Short mmCIF file of C-alpha atoms in Angstrom, two decimals:
data_model
loop_
_atom_site.label_atom_id
_atom_site.label_comp_id
_atom_site.label_asym_id
_atom_site.label_seq_id
_atom_site.Cartn_x
_atom_site.Cartn_y
_atom_site.Cartn_z
CA MET X 1 93.18 79.11 199.91
CA SER X 2 94.02 82.46 198.44
CA ASP X 3 97.72 81.67 198.53
CA ALA X 4 99.18 81.24 195.09
CA ALA X 5 100.08 77.84 193.77
CA PRO X 6 103.82 77.17 193.43
CA GLY X 7 105.28 79.32 190.65
CA ARG X 8 102.23 81.63 190.55
CA GLU X 9 101.65 85.01 192.07
CA GLY X 10 98.45 86.18 193.71
CA PRO X 11 94.96 84.74 193.78
CA LEU X 12 93.36 83.15 190.75
CA LEU X 13 90.70 85.88 190.73
CA ARG X 14 89.23 88.65 192.79
CA VAL X 15 85.45 88.76 193.06
CA VAL X 16 84.10 92.21 193.95
CA LEU X 17 80.61 92.87 195.28
CA PHE X 18 79.56 96.51 195.12
CA GLU X 19 77.10 97.40 197.89
CA PRO X 20 75.75 93.86 198.35
CA GLU X 21 72.33 93.66 199.98
CA LYS X 22 71.71 90.04 200.94
CA ALA X 23 73.78 88.14 203.47
CA GLY X 24 72.97 84.75 201.97
CA ASN X 25 74.22 85.74 198.53
CA VAL X 26 77.48 87.08 199.93
CA GLY X 27 77.94 83.91 201.95
CA ASN X 28 77.43 81.79 198.85
CA VAL X 29 79.87 83.94 196.84
CA ALA X 30 82.42 83.53 199.65
CA ARG X 31 82.05 79.76 199.36
CA THR X 32 82.69 79.97 195.60
CA CYS X 33 85.79 82.07 196.29
CA ALA X 34 87.06 79.51 198.81
CA VAL X 35 86.66 76.68 196.31
CA LEU X 36 88.44 78.60 193.53
CA GLY X 37 91.17 80.25 195.58
CA ALA X 38 89.78 83.69 194.79
CA ASP X 39 89.84 86.77 197.00
CA LEU X 40 86.55 88.45 197.90
CA HIS X 41 86.21 92.24 198.01
CA LEU X 42 83.11 93.82 199.56
CA ILE X 43 82.39 97.50 198.96
CA ARG X 44 80.20 99.30 201.51
CA PRO X 45 77.52 100.01 202.35
CA PHE X 46 76.15 96.50 202.89
CA GLY X 47 72.51 95.63 203.40
CA PHE X 48 73.46 93.35 206.33
CA HIS X 49 76.18 92.78 208.93
CA LEU X 50 78.96 90.25 208.50
CA HIS X 51 77.95 88.81 211.87
CA ASP X 52 74.35 88.18 210.77
CA ARG X 53 73.13 84.64 211.31
CA GLU X 54 72.02 84.39 207.67
CA PHE X 55 75.53 85.27 206.45
CA ARG X 56 77.20 82.79 208.83
CA ARG X 57 74.74 80.06 207.82
CA ALA X 58 75.42 80.61 204.10
CA VAL X 59 79.19 80.87 204.39
CA MET X 60 79.51 78.00 206.92
CA ASP X 61 83.21 77.39 207.62
CA TYR X 62 84.33 78.40 204.12
CA LEU X 63 85.22 81.93 205.23
CA GLU X 64 88.40 80.52 206.78
CA GLY X 65 89.60 79.75 203.25
CA VAL X 66 88.90 83.21 201.80
CA THR X 67 90.93 86.38 201.88
CA LEU X 68 88.21 88.94 202.56
CA HIS X 69 88.76 92.64 201.86
CA GLU X 70 86.28 95.26 203.03
CA HIS X 71 86.28 98.72 201.44
CA ALA X 72 84.47 101.80 202.74
CA SER X 73 83.58 103.00 199.23
CA TRP X 74 84.28 102.58 195.52
CA THR X 75 86.97 105.26 195.82
CA ALA X 76 88.64 103.39 198.67
CA PHE X 77 88.56 100.18 196.61
CA GLN X 78 90.08 101.95 193.59
CA GLY X 79 92.92 103.12 195.81
CA THR X 80 93.94 99.49 196.36
CA LEU X 81 94.20 98.62 192.67
CA GLY X 82 97.68 98.08 191.39
CA ALA X 83 99.02 99.27 188.07
CA GLY X 84 97.54 97.27 185.22
CA ALA X 85 94.65 95.87 187.30
CA ARG X 86 91.76 94.71 185.14
CA VAL X 87 88.25 95.19 186.50
CA TRP X 88 85.41 93.58 184.54
CA ALA X 89 81.92 94.91 185.28
CA PHE X 90 79.12 92.35 184.89
CA SER X 91 75.88 93.87 183.69
CA THR X 92 72.77 93.05 181.73
CA HIS X 93 73.55 96.31 179.86
CA ALA X 94 76.72 94.81 178.35
CA THR X 95 76.97 93.45 174.83
CA ASP X 96 80.10 91.28 175.15
CA LEU X 97 79.74 87.76 176.54
CA HIS X 98 81.87 86.67 179.48
CA THR X 99 83.14 83.69 177.50
CA ARG X 100 85.04 86.01 175.14
CA ALA X 101 86.78 88.15 177.75
CA GLY X 102 90.23 86.56 177.80
CA PHE X 103 90.51 86.54 181.59
CA ARG X 104 93.92 86.62 183.26
CA ARG X 105 95.12 85.57 186.69
CA GLY X 106 94.26 88.22 189.25
CA ASP X 107 91.45 89.90 187.29
CA TYR X 108 88.65 91.56 189.24
CA LEU X 109 85.06 90.47 188.52
CA LEU X 110 82.67 93.21 189.66
CA PHE X 111 78.99 92.66 190.45
CA GLY X 112 76.37 95.17 191.58
CA PRO X 113 73.71 95.00 194.27
CA GLU X 114 70.92 92.49 193.88
CA SER X 115 68.03 94.93 193.51
CA ARG X 116 69.52 97.36 191.01
CA GLY X 117 72.83 96.17 189.55
CA LEU X 118 75.79 98.46 188.99
CA PRO X 119 75.02 102.16 188.69
CA ALA X 120 75.49 103.62 185.20
CA TRP X 121 78.39 105.88 186.28
CA LEU X 122 80.33 102.82 187.38
CA ARG X 123 79.51 100.31 184.67
CA ASP X 124 80.08 102.89 181.91
CA ALA X 125 83.62 103.54 183.20
CA LEU X 126 84.68 99.89 182.90
CA PRO X 127 84.75 97.10 180.34
CA LYS X 128 81.39 95.33 180.63
CA LEU X 129 80.51 91.68 180.24
CA LYS X 130 77.22 89.85 180.33
CA LEU X 131 76.11 86.32 180.99
CA PRO X 132 73.83 84.85 178.35
CA GLN X 133 70.24 84.69 179.51
CA PRO X 134 68.40 83.30 176.49
CA GLY X 135 65.20 82.75 178.44
CA GLY X 136 64.78 86.49 178.89
CA GLY X 137 62.96 87.86 181.84
CA ARG X 138 64.77 88.69 185.06
CA SER X 139 68.46 88.47 185.85
CA LEU X 140 70.28 85.60 187.51
CA ASN X 141 70.69 85.60 191.27
CA LEU X 142 73.89 87.42 192.33
CA SER X 143 75.59 84.36 193.78
CA VAL X 144 74.73 82.25 190.73
CA ALA X 145 76.00 84.94 188.34
CA ALA X 146 79.24 85.35 190.30
CA GLY X 147 79.75 81.58 190.33
CA VAL X 148 79.15 81.20 186.59
CA ALA X 149 81.51 84.08 185.80
CA ALA X 150 84.22 82.99 188.24
CA PHE X 151 84.26 79.39 187.00
CA GLU X 152 84.44 80.53 183.36
CA ALA X 153 87.31 82.86 184.25
CA GLY X 154 89.04 80.01 186.07
CA ARG X 155 88.53 77.72 183.09
CA GLN X 156 90.12 80.27 180.77
CA ILE X 157 93.05 80.89 183.11
CA GLU X 158 93.75 77.32 184.19
CA GLY X 159 92.46 75.41 181.17
CA TRP X 160 90.18 73.07 183.14
#
């Protein structure tokens, strides 16, 4: 599903998970990517193995519809970015809402590990966006946050 629609180049989006910890969350994000026609980038180290039963249970057969990229490190991932690539870091430390980003086809949506989010050195080097959480308290689950952000980006790009 990551093939471009006729007359379009590249995937709708690229969802990037930096050092993900939970197999179930990554499986659910992969399912979202399959539905949207988005690529999934995973940056090591992971807190699980891609052959874990929990990951396979969460992803089901959706992985067949996802272009999955594994990167040994942030530096390795950066080396794959083309000229003009836009990477949006999602963080509770951001002030700008995701609904005002002006997403474009092929943008990268970056999310940090479940227990700690993106490290300061990384999020401070990139444009940051946040999801509104008016109830306060703790952050959204990683797979929920990635889904909300990816569908909003898709809406902006495709006009759904």
